[in-house]
Coordinates of C-alpha atoms in Angstrom, one line a residue:
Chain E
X1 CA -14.6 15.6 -10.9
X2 CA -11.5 14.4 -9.0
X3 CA -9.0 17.5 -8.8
X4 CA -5.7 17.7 -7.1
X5 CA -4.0 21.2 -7.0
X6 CA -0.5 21.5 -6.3
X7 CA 1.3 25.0 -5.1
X8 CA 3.2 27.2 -7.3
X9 CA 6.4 27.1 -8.4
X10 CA 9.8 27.2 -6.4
X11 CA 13.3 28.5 -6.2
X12 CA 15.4 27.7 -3.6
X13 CA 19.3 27.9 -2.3
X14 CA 21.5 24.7 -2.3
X15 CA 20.8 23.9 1.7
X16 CA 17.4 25.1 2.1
X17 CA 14.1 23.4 2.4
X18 CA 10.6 23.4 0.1
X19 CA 7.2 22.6 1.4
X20 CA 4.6 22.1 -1.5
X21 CA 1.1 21.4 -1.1
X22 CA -1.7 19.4 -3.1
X23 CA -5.3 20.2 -2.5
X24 CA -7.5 17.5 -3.0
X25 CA -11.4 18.0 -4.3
X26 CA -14.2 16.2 -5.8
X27 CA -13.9 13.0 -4.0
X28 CA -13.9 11.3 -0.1
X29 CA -10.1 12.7 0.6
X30 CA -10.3 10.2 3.2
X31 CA -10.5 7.1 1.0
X32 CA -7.5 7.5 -0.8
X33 CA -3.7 7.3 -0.1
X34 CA -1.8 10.4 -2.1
X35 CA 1.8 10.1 -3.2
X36 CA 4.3 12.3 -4.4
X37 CA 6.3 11.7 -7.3
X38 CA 9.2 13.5 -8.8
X39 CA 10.3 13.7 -12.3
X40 CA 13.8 15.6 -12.6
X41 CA 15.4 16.0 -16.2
X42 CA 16.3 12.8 -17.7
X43 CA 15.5 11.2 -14.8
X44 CA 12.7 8.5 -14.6
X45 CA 9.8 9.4 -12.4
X46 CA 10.2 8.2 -8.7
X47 CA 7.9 7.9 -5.6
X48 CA 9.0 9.6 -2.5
X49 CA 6.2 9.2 -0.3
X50 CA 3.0 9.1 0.5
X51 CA 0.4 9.4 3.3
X52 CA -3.1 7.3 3.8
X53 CA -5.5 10.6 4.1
X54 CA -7.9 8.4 5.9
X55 CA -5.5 6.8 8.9
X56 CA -2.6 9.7 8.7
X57 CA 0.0 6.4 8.0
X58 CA 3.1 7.7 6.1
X59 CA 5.9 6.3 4.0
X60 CA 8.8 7.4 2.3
X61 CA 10.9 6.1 0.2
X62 CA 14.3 4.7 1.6
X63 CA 16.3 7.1 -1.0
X64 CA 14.4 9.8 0.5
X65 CA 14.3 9.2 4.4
X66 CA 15.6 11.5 6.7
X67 CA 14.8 14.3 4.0
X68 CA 11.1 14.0 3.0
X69 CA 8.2 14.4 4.8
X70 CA 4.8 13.8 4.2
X71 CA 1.4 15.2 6.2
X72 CA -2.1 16.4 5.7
X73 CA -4.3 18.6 7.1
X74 CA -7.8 16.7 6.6
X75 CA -10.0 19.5 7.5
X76 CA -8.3 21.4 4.4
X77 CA -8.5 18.0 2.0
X78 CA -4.5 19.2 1.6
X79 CA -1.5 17.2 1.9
X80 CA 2.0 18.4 1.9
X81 CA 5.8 17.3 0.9
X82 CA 8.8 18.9 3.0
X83 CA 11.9 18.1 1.4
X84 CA 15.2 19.0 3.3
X85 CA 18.7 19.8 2.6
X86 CA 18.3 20.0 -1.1
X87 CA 21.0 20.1 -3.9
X88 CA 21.1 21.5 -7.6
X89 CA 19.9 17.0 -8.2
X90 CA 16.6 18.0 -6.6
X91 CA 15.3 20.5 -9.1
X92 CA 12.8 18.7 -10.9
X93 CA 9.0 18.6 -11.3
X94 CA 6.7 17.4 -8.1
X95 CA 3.7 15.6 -8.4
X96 CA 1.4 14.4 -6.1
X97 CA -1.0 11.1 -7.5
X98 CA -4.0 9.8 -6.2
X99 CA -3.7 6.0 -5.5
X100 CA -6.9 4.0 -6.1
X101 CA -9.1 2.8 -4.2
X102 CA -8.8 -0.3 -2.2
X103 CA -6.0 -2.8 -1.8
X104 CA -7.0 -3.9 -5.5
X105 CA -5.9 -0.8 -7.1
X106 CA -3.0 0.3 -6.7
X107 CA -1.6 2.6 -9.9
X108 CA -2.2 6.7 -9.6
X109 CA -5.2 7.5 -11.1
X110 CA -5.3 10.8 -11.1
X111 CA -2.4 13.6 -11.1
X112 CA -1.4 17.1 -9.7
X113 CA -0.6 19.6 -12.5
X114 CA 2.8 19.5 -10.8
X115 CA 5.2 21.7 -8.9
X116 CA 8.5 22.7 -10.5
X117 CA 11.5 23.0 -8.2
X118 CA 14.4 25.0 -9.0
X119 CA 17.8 24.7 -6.7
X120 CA 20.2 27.3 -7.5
X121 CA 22.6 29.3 -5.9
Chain W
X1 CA 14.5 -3.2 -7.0
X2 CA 12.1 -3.9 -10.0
X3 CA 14.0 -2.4 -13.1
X4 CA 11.4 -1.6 -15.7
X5 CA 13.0 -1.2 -19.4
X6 CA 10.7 0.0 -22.7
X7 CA 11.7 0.2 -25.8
X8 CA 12.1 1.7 -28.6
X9 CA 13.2 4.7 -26.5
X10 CA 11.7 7.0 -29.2
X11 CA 9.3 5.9 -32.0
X12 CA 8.7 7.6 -35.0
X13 CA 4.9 6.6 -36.8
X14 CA 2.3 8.4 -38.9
X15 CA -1.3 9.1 -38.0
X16 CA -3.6 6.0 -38.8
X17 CA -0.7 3.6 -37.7
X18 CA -1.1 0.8 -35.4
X19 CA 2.1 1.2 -33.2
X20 CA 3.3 -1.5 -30.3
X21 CA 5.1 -0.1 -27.3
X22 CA 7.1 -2.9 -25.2
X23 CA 7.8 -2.7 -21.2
X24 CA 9.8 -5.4 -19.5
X25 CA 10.2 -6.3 -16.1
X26 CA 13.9 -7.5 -13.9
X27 CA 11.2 -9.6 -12.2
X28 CA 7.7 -11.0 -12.5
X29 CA 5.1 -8.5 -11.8
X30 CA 2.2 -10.1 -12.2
X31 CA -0.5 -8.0 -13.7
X32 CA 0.3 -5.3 -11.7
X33 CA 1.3 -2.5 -14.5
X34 CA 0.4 0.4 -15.6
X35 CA 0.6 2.5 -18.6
X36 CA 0.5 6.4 -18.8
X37 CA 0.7 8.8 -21.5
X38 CA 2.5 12.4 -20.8
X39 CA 2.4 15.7 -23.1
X40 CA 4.2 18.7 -22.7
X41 CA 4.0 20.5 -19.8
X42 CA 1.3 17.9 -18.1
X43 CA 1.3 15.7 -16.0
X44 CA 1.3 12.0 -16.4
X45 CA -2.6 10.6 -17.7
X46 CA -3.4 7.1 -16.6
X47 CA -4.0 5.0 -19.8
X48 CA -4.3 1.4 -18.7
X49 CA -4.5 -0.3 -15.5
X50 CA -3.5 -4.7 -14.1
X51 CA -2.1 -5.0 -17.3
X52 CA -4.9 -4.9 -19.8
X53 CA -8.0 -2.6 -18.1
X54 CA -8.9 1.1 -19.8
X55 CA -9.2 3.4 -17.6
X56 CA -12.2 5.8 -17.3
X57 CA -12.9 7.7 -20.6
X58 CA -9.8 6.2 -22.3
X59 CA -10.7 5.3 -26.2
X60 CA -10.7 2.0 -27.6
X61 CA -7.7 2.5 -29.9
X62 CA -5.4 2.2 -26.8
X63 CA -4.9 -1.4 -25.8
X64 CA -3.0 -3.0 -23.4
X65 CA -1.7 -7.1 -22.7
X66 CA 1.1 -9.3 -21.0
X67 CA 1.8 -10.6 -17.5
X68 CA 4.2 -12.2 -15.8
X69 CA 7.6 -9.8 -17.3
X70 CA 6.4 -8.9 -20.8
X71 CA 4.0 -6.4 -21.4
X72 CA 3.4 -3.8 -24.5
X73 CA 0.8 -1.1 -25.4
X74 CA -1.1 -1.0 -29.2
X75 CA -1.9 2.0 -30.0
X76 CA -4.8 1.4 -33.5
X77 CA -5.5 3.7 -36.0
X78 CA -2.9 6.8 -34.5
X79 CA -4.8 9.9 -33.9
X80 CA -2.5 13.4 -33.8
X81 CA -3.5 14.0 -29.9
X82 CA -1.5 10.3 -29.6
X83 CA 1.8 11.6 -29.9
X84 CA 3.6 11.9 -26.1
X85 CA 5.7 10.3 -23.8
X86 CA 4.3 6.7 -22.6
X87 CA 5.6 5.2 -19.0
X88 CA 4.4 1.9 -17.8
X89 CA 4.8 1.6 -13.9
X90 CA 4.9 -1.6 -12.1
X91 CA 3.0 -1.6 -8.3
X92 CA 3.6 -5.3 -7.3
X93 CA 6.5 -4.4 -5.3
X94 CA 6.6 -0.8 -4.2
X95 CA 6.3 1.3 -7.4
X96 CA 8.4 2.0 -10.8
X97 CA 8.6 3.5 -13.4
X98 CA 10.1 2.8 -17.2
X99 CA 12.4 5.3 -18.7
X100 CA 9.6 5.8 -21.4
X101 CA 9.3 5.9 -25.3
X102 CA 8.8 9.1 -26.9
X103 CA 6.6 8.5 -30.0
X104 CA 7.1 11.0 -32.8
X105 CA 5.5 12.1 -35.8
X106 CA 7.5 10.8 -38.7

Protein backbone atom coordinates (compact mmCIF):
# COMPACT_ATOMS: atom_id res chain seq x y z
CA UNK A 1 0.00 0.00 0.00
CA UNK A 2 0.91 3.59 -0.76
CA UNK A 3 3.06 4.96 2.29
CA UNK A 4 4.74 8.21 2.70
CA UNK A 5 6.98 8.65 5.82
CA UNK A 6 7.92 12.02 6.87
CA UNK A 7 11.09 12.67 9.40
CA UNK A 8 10.71 13.35 12.98
CA UNK A 9 9.91 16.18 14.77
CA UNK A 10 11.83 19.62 14.93
CA UNK A 11 12.96 22.43 17.08
CA UNK A 12 14.60 25.21 15.79
CA UNK A 13 15.96 28.93 16.60
CA UNK A 14 14.22 32.02 15.12
CA UNK A 15 16.91 32.37 11.94
CA UNK A 16 17.77 28.93 11.37
CA UNK A 17 16.81 26.42 8.75
CA UNK A 18 14.80 22.83 8.70
CA UNK A 19 15.12 20.12 6.12
CA UNK A 20 12.37 17.35 6.48
CA UNK A 21 12.10 14.43 4.47
CA UNK A 22 9.16 12.11 3.13
CA UNK A 23 9.94 8.66 2.00
CA UNK A 24 7.76 7.34 -0.53
CA UNK A 25 6.85 3.40 -0.86
CA UNK A 26 4.44 1.10 -2.35
CA UNK A 27 3.99 2.72 -5.62
CA UNK A 28 6.11 3.97 -9.08
CA UNK A 29 7.67 7.14 -7.04
CA UNK A 30 8.28 8.30 -10.42
CA UNK A 31 4.62 8.71 -11.54
CA UNK A 32 3.55 11.04 -9.12
CA UNK A 33 4.23 14.77 -8.23
CA UNK A 34 4.59 15.14 -4.11
CA UNK A 35 3.74 18.39 -2.39
CA UNK A 36 4.18 19.80 0.87
CA UNK A 37 1.68 21.26 2.82
CA UNK A 38 1.70 23.15 6.07
CA UNK A 39 -0.96 23.45 8.56
CA UNK A 40 0.11 26.06 11.46
CA UNK A 41 -2.40 26.71 14.40
CA UNK A 42 -5.46 28.33 13.28
CA UNK A 43 -4.16 28.65 10.17
CA UNK A 44 -5.73 26.97 6.98
CA UNK A 45 -3.60 24.41 5.35
CA UNK A 46 -1.40 25.80 2.48
CA UNK A 47 0.81 24.30 -0.39
CA UNK A 48 4.33 25.32 -0.48
CA UNK A 49 5.69 23.31 -3.07
CA UNK A 50 6.15 20.48 -4.83
CA UNK A 51 8.41 18.49 -7.10
CA UNK A 52 7.34 16.01 -10.21
CA UNK A 53 9.44 12.77 -8.90
CA UNK A 54 9.42 11.61 -12.40
CA UNK A 55 11.06 14.84 -14.39
CA UNK A 56 12.74 16.56 -11.11
CA UNK A 57 10.37 19.98 -12.14
CA UNK A 58 9.79 22.05 -8.99
CA UNK A 59 7.47 24.69 -7.79
CA UNK A 60 6.89 26.73 -4.94
CA UNK A 61 4.58 28.71 -3.89
CA UNK A 62 5.00 32.60 -4.40
CA UNK A 63 4.43 33.21 -0.45
CA UNK A 64 7.17 30.84 -0.01
CA UNK A 65 9.90 31.65 -2.77
CA UNK A 66 13.22 32.49 -1.94
CA UNK A 67 12.74 30.38 1.37
CA UNK A 68 11.47 26.90 0.38
CA UNK A 69 13.03 24.32 -1.47
CA UNK A 70 12.03 21.31 -2.80
CA UNK A 71 14.27 17.98 -4.13
CA UNK A 72 14.37 14.29 -4.28
CA UNK A 73 16.70 11.75 -4.25
CA UNK A 74 15.00 9.08 -6.69
CA UNK A 75 17.24 6.29 -5.93
CA UNK A 76 16.04 6.64 -2.17
CA UNK A 77 12.05 7.14 -3.40
CA UNK A 78 12.61 10.43 -0.76
CA UNK A 79 11.88 13.92 -1.29
CA UNK A 80 12.81 16.73 0.83
CA UNK A 81 11.51 20.50 2.00
CA UNK A 82 14.33 23.07 3.15
CA UNK A 83 12.74 26.01 4.57
CA UNK A 84 14.97 29.07 5.33
CA UNK A 85 15.06 31.90 7.71
CA UNK A 86 12.26 30.84 9.81
CA UNK A 87 10.22 32.82 12.45
CA UNK A 88 8.06 31.78 15.63
CA UNK A 89 4.86 31.97 12.25
CA UNK A 90 6.54 28.93 10.82
CA UNK A 91 5.97 26.42 13.58
CA UNK A 92 3.33 24.41 12.43
CA UNK A 93 2.68 20.80 11.17
CA UNK A 94 4.40 19.62 7.55
CA UNK A 95 2.97 17.37 5.33
CA UNK A 96 3.94 16.04 2.28
CA UNK A 97 0.75 14.66 -0.22
CA UNK A 98 0.83 12.53 -3.02
CA UNK A 99 -0.90 14.15 -6.08
CA UNK A 100 -2.71 11.80 -8.39
CA UNK A 101 -2.06 10.48 -11.18
CA UNK A 102 -2.29 12.09 -14.43
CA UNK A 103 -3.27 15.63 -15.53
CA UNK A 104 -6.99 14.43 -14.57
CA UNK A 105 -6.31 14.04 -10.96
CA UNK A 106 -5.22 16.46 -9.34
CA UNK A 107 -6.30 16.42 -5.28
CA UNK A 108 -3.59 14.59 -2.68
CA UNK A 109 -4.48 11.33 -2.34
CA UNK A 110 -2.53 10.10 0.04
CA UNK A 111 -0.72 11.91 3.12
CA UNK A 112 2.50 11.90 5.28
CA UNK A 113 1.82 11.37 9.03
CA UNK A 114 3.29 14.90 9.23
CA UNK A 115 6.30 16.68 10.68
CA UNK A 116 5.80 19.19 13.54
CA UNK A 117 7.95 22.25 13.49
CA UNK A 118 8.65 24.20 16.50
CA UNK A 119 10.51 27.82 16.21
CA UNK A 120 11.52 29.02 19.51
CA UNK A 121 14.14 30.96 20.92
CA UNK B 1 -6.55 33.82 -5.25
CA UNK B 2 -9.50 31.27 -4.95
CA UNK B 3 -10.98 31.99 -1.33
CA UNK B 4 -12.80 28.84 -0.25
CA UNK B 5 -15.40 29.50 2.72
CA UNK B 6 -17.44 26.42 4.64
CA UNK B 7 -19.77 26.69 6.96
CA UNK B 8 -21.09 26.03 9.83
CA UNK B 9 -17.57 26.51 11.25
CA UNK B 10 -18.36 23.85 13.92
CA UNK B 11 -21.46 21.52 13.81
CA UNK B 12 -22.85 19.85 16.50
CA UNK B 13 -25.11 16.27 15.44
CA UNK B 14 -25.86 12.95 17.00
CA UNK B 15 -24.90 9.48 15.70
CA UNK B 16 -27.46 8.26 13.00
CA UNK B 17 -27.93 11.92 11.71
CA UNK B 18 -27.73 12.88 8.13
CA UNK B 19 -25.56 16.12 8.37
CA UNK B 20 -24.76 18.61 5.19
CA UNK B 21 -21.45 20.44 5.16
CA UNK B 22 -21.36 23.62 2.62
CA UNK B 23 -18.03 24.83 0.78
CA UNK B 24 -18.19 27.90 -1.46
CA UNK B 25 -15.92 29.19 -3.85
CA UNK B 26 -14.72 33.36 -4.65
CA UNK B 27 -14.78 31.94 -8.18
CA UNK B 28 -16.01 29.09 -10.35
CA UNK B 29 -14.09 25.94 -9.83
CA UNK B 30 -15.53 23.70 -11.92
CA UNK B 31 -15.67 20.24 -10.47
CA UNK B 32 -12.36 20.49 -9.37
CA UNK B 33 -12.89 19.98 -5.30
CA UNK B 34 -12.02 18.00 -2.89
CA UNK B 35 -13.24 16.95 0.39
CA UNK B 36 -11.03 15.58 3.36
CA UNK B 37 -11.73 14.48 6.71
CA UNK B 38 -8.96 15.08 9.59
CA UNK B 39 -8.83 13.46 13.38
CA UNK B 40 -6.57 14.22 15.96
CA UNK B 41 -3.16 14.03 15.57
CA UNK B 42 -3.53 12.63 11.67
CA UNK B 43 -3.18 13.71 8.89
CA UNK B 44 -5.75 14.85 6.42
CA UNK B 45 -7.80 11.47 4.64
CA UNK B 46 -9.11 12.12 1.19
CA UNK B 47 -12.92 11.68 1.26
CA UNK B 48 -14.26 12.79 -2.11
CA UNK B 49 -12.70 13.71 -5.24
CA UNK B 50 -14.08 16.30 -8.93
CA UNK B 51 -16.83 17.17 -6.81
CA UNK B 52 -18.91 14.02 -6.32
CA UNK B 53 -16.32 10.77 -6.78
CA UNK B 54 -15.50 8.41 -3.46
CA UNK B 55 -12.42 7.79 -3.06
CA UNK B 56 -10.94 4.23 -2.61
CA UNK B 57 -12.43 2.38 0.45
CA UNK B 58 -14.58 5.46 1.43
CA UNK B 59 -18.25 4.22 2.62
CA UNK B 60 -21.29 5.03 1.06
CA UNK B 61 -22.72 7.22 3.78
CA UNK B 62 -20.31 10.05 2.69
CA UNK B 63 -21.62 11.84 -0.38
CA UNK B 64 -20.50 14.57 -2.22
CA UNK B 65 -22.36 17.19 -5.06
CA UNK B 66 -22.15 20.83 -6.60
CA UNK B 67 -20.08 22.54 -9.34
CA UNK B 68 -19.55 25.59 -10.57
CA UNK B 69 -19.17 27.74 -6.74
CA UNK B 70 -21.46 25.69 -4.52
CA UNK B 71 -20.60 22.46 -3.19
CA UNK B 72 -21.52 20.55 0.18
CA UNK B 73 -20.75 17.10 1.75
CA UNK B 74 -23.86 14.62 3.25
CA UNK B 75 -22.81 12.72 5.63
CA UNK B 76 -26.08 9.64 6.20
CA UNK B 77 -26.73 7.78 9.05
CA UNK B 78 -23.58 9.47 11.38
CA UNK B 79 -21.31 6.77 12.64
CA UNK B 80 -19.04 7.73 15.99
CA UNK B 81 -15.60 7.33 13.75
CA UNK B 82 -17.45 10.47 11.65
CA UNK B 83 -16.72 13.10 13.98
CA UNK B 84 -13.42 15.30 12.72
CA UNK B 85 -12.43 18.23 11.05
CA UNK B 86 -13.71 18.32 7.16
CA UNK B 87 -11.68 20.63 4.48
CA UNK B 88 -12.73 20.82 0.93
CA UNK B 89 -9.81 21.99 -1.38
CA UNK B 90 -10.21 23.49 -4.66
CA UNK B 91 -7.26 22.35 -7.62
CA UNK B 92 -8.66 24.38 -10.63
CA UNK B 93 -6.40 27.13 -10.03
CA UNK B 94 -3.36 26.25 -7.98
CA UNK B 95 -4.70 24.62 -4.76
CA UNK B 96 -6.84 25.83 -1.54
CA UNK B 97 -8.03 25.02 1.21
CA UNK B 98 -11.36 25.98 3.34
CA UNK B 99 -10.99 27.04 6.87
CA UNK B 100 -13.02 23.74 7.78
CA UNK B 101 -16.08 22.71 10.02
CA UNK B 102 -15.48 20.87 13.05
CA UNK B 103 -18.37 18.49 13.57
CA UNK B 104 -19.10 17.63 17.17
CA UNK B 105 -20.94 15.24 19.15
CA UNK B 106 -23.97 16.99 20.59
Amino acid sequence: QVQLVQSGTEVKKPGASVRISCKASGYTFSDHTLFWVRQAPGQRLEWMGWIDAGYGDTKVSQKFQGRVTVDKDTSATTVYMDLSSLTSEDTAIYYCARRGYGSGHLYFDSWGQGTLVTVSS
Amino acid sequence: EIVMTQSPAILPASPGERVILSCRASQSVGSKLAWYQQKPGQAPRLLIYDASTRATSIPARFSGSGSGADFSLTITSLQSEDFAVYYCQQYNEWYTFGQGTKLDIK
